[in-house]
C-alpha positions as MATLAB code, in Angstrom:
seq = 'MIIKIEEYELLDIDSGPYGITIGNDGALWFTQHKANQIGRMTVNGEVTTLVVPTPDAGVLSIVSTAQGAYR';
ca = [
     116.385   55.141  129.146;
     115.090   58.698  127.643;
     115.454   61.532  128.061;
     112.932   64.828  127.232;
     114.458   68.102  127.141;
     112.845   71.851  127.136;
     113.763   74.723  125.454;
     112.016   77.746  127.475;
     112.959   81.326  125.127;
     113.989   84.297  126.920;
     112.310   87.203  126.216;
     115.482   89.261  126.322;
     117.486   88.602  122.447;
     121.005   88.556  124.011;
     120.893   87.343  127.548;
     123.492   84.575  126.896;
     122.494   82.212  129.741;
     125.121   80.299  131.618;
     125.081   79.060  135.468;
     122.156   77.830  136.517;
     121.344   75.837  139.829;
     117.407   74.659  141.063;
     115.811   76.026  144.629;
     113.856   74.068  146.815;
     110.736   75.086  144.955;
     112.036   73.505  141.983;
     112.750   76.531  140.036;
     115.759   76.870  137.895;
     117.948   80.363  138.757;
     120.211   80.862  135.973;
     122.644   84.411  134.987;
     122.279   86.203  132.351;
     125.636   86.881  131.532;
     124.309   89.870  128.166;
     121.519   90.931  129.568;
     123.663   91.326  133.020;
     120.427   89.784  134.737;
     119.605   86.722  136.977;
     116.302   84.833  136.247;
     114.543   82.530  137.529;
     111.646   80.598  136.216;
     108.456   77.993  137.899;
     107.924   75.153  137.171;
     104.992   76.036  135.416;
     107.857   77.868  133.004;
     106.523   81.578  134.412;
     110.047   83.474  134.097;
     110.933   86.310  135.888;
     114.225   88.370  135.627;
     116.118   90.683  138.150;
     118.888   92.712  136.444;
     121.635   93.014  138.626;
     122.955   97.015  139.231;
     126.602   97.120  138.658;
     126.249   97.895  135.100;
     127.958   95.276  132.915;
     128.970   93.201  135.956;
     129.926   89.743  133.842;
     127.467   87.427  136.030;
     128.879   83.947  135.380;
     128.044   81.767  138.180;
     124.874   81.101  140.455;
     124.884   78.472  143.495;
     121.386   77.574  146.145;
     122.827   76.371  149.559;
     121.267   73.880  151.350;
     119.728   76.373  153.122;
     118.145   78.315  150.283;
     119.436   81.171  150.097;
     121.177   81.471  146.847;
     124.912   83.440  145.955;
];
């Protein structure tokens, strides 16, 4: 079995991606621990970020529910 791995560069050099989950639409949601952000990558590789409103929150984990909610 051959597994293909693709690497994507994030805009914030200090991103520190950590936790990751997949949404109902196939998009990947991930925490950016050092940048204090949550990122989302579509199946086409388009990345958007959401700033966590709590300064220095230290976001590490993210999970999705069967209904598509994120926590």
